[in-house]
XYZ file of C-alpha atoms in Angstrom:
212
model
C 159.385 13.067 98.454
C 160.387 12.095 94.844
C 157.738 13.727 93.497
C 159.210 17.293 95.279
C 162.199 16.503 93.596
C 160.819 15.330 90.387
C 158.039 18.251 89.559
C 160.530 21.178 89.358
C 162.653 19.168 87.511
C 159.865 18.422 84.807
C 158.624 22.382 85.106
C 162.110 23.285 84.018
C 162.638 21.092 81.053
C 158.914 22.293 79.775
C 160.028 25.813 79.877
C 163.276 24.930 78.259
C 161.563 23.125 75.624
C 158.990 25.924 75.024
C 161.947 28.085 74.662
C 163.907 26.473 72.158
C 160.703 25.802 70.547
C 159.696 29.248 69.716
C 163.475 29.592 68.299
C 162.822 26.524 66.212
C 159.853 27.641 64.784
C 160.615 31.474 64.296
C 163.921 29.889 62.734
C 161.712 28.230 59.983
C 159.405 30.894 59.743
C 162.043 33.185 58.620
C 164.033 30.646 56.466
C 166.998 29.304 58.001
C 167.849 25.915 58.122
C 167.669 24.251 61.421
C 170.220 21.133 61.457
C 168.771 19.587 64.562
C 166.139 19.804 67.212
C 166.726 18.198 70.261
C 164.613 17.023 73.287
C 166.643 16.887 75.952
C 170.937 17.084 76.332
C 173.572 14.776 76.478
C 174.339 11.782 74.461
C 171.776 11.007 71.372
C 169.474 7.999 72.331
C 167.688 8.245 68.623
C 166.362 10.347 66.183
C 164.310 10.942 63.078
C 165.073 13.092 59.736
C 162.576 14.817 58.101
C 163.687 17.166 55.588
C 166.580 18.853 56.518
C 165.960 18.924 60.343
C 167.056 15.981 63.026
C 164.972 15.818 65.130
C 166.567 13.540 68.058
C 165.973 12.631 71.509
C 168.908 12.947 74.068
C 169.509 11.202 77.244
C 169.436 13.655 79.696
C 165.280 14.968 79.901
C 166.123 18.633 80.718
C 164.819 20.770 77.645
C 166.249 20.806 74.539
C 168.375 22.882 72.100
C 168.340 23.782 68.313
C 171.324 23.463 66.255
C 170.719 26.086 63.090
C 173.331 26.330 60.316
C 175.407 29.494 60.762
C 174.671 30.173 64.504
C 178.156 30.426 65.943
C 180.089 32.857 65.004
C 182.717 31.074 64.281
C 181.341 28.930 61.335
C 182.226 29.907 57.879
C 179.017 29.613 55.870
C 178.364 30.879 52.855
C 174.695 29.044 52.943
C 172.270 32.221 52.547
C 169.682 30.461 54.756
C 172.420 30.070 57.671
C 171.460 32.058 60.561
C 174.770 34.648 59.982
C 173.624 35.583 56.743
C 170.194 36.196 57.124
C 168.663 40.169 57.727
C 168.861 41.775 60.973
C 165.308 41.614 61.491
C 165.113 38.088 61.203
C 168.192 37.209 63.107
C 166.340 39.310 66.082
C 162.781 37.420 65.829
C 164.315 34.224 66.084
C 166.701 35.103 68.764
C 163.384 36.981 70.493
C 161.253 34.033 69.729
C 162.590 32.163 72.944
C 161.297 34.291 75.804
C 157.922 35.269 73.695
C 156.952 32.058 74.113
C 157.818 31.821 77.726
C 155.448 34.747 78.001
C 152.573 33.245 75.688
C 153.114 30.130 78.012
C 153.065 31.703 81.046
C 149.607 33.368 79.738
C 147.734 30.400 78.543
C 148.574 28.981 82.005
C 147.250 31.251 83.989
C 143.692 31.490 81.450
C 143.716 27.584 81.834
C 143.581 28.448 85.789
C 141.469 30.826 85.994
C 138.810 29.140 83.530
C 139.356 26.047 85.920
C 139.828 27.310 89.445
C 137.117 29.998 88.981
C 137.413 33.164 90.899
C 136.121 34.278 94.437
C 134.369 37.056 96.032
C 133.913 39.111 99.273
C 130.427 39.485 99.893
C 131.227 40.754 103.364
C 128.708 38.475 105.127
C 129.023 38.354 109.151
C 129.744 34.373 108.355
C 132.766 32.502 109.097
C 134.252 30.927 106.279
C 137.333 29.349 108.488
C 138.688 29.307 112.052
C 142.516 29.483 112.526
C 143.938 26.784 114.657
C 145.303 26.797 117.403
C 142.956 29.512 118.581
C 140.603 30.583 121.423
C 137.518 30.722 118.463
C 138.494 26.692 117.174
C 138.474 25.763 120.794
C 135.029 27.437 122.102
C 133.866 25.991 119.359
C 133.295 28.339 116.425
C 132.983 26.287 113.070
C 133.300 27.404 109.215
C 129.336 28.449 107.982
C 128.682 29.866 111.361
C 126.998 33.387 111.637
C 128.582 36.024 113.380
C 125.387 38.010 115.298
C 127.183 39.726 118.205
C 130.513 40.606 119.218
C 131.352 42.090 122.808
C 127.170 42.577 122.455
C 127.375 45.195 119.752
C 125.220 43.638 116.678
C 127.028 43.096 114.007
C 125.765 43.242 110.336
C 128.654 42.706 108.159
C 132.112 41.247 108.596
C 133.578 44.747 108.323
C 131.499 45.411 111.591
C 134.110 42.614 113.408
C 137.086 44.296 112.414
C 135.227 47.602 113.563
C 134.135 46.985 116.893
C 137.375 44.559 117.725
C 139.576 47.777 116.957
C 138.063 49.724 119.542
C 138.058 46.990 122.030
C 140.512 47.223 125.150
C 140.123 44.018 126.819
C 141.265 40.835 125.113
C 138.555 39.180 126.336
C 135.614 38.826 124.660
C 131.807 37.542 124.313
C 130.988 36.410 120.920
C 127.281 35.078 120.409
C 126.912 32.737 116.785
C 123.981 31.066 114.981
C 125.415 27.681 114.774
C 122.814 25.649 111.981
C 119.789 28.063 113.662
C 120.699 27.552 117.511
C 122.441 30.729 119.051
C 125.086 30.353 121.419
C 127.595 32.783 122.999
C 130.889 32.236 123.400
C 133.907 33.924 125.444
C 136.667 34.643 123.273
C 140.109 35.386 123.797
C 141.106 37.167 121.086
C 144.903 36.756 119.623
C 147.668 39.174 118.027
C 147.659 39.870 114.009
C 150.887 40.628 112.040
C 149.901 43.945 112.322
C 149.485 43.752 115.961
C 145.607 44.413 116.120
C 143.697 41.555 118.150
C 141.659 38.784 116.040
C 139.403 36.848 116.716
C 140.568 33.813 114.840
C 138.288 33.596 112.073
C 138.265 33.881 108.003
C 135.537 35.083 106.351
C 133.251 33.670 103.933
C 134.367 33.801 100.338
C 131.823 33.410 97.220
C 133.377 30.740 94.656
C 132.110 32.029 91.061
C 133.187 29.100 88.083
C 133.676 31.228 84.952
């Protein structure tokens, strides 16, 4: 789909633009002369000049760039505000600012995602949070929200108990008793192999969601 192509391009453009924004702000703060701050690359579509800086819009919307006076080592620039004539500490700050801004962007995205989505905890209850598609558990009718009461005739009090029981069994065909909407039923489940080779019923645990 088109969105699958455009989305990564948009994300890349934002990352580059934030990166260049870091260079721009630090150059301004350290007294350097920024001749142009461009959004995008390629032919210039237009721009507006504020003070000594031209803010331009380019034809290819992939990030942006700064044109700082004296940043090209081949430039012969006697302007004391040119990059090459500023103190070493100021030049280092300008160079590092782009990466710092990208780190800050990642941090704020993480914080926003955490605050928006909340977090989950594992209460270790014998409650089904999901059923693996195509497994015997799904075919036999185990559903999300069911409570596992027994596995192979052994009482289950926690989700951890399920793993302990299945690990000791020498058969892949297991009777599982569940409570579904208050009704108990015993199902015969053919266990499947997990990634580590251990037998699994084909269900995942219930996780509690917490808002921040």
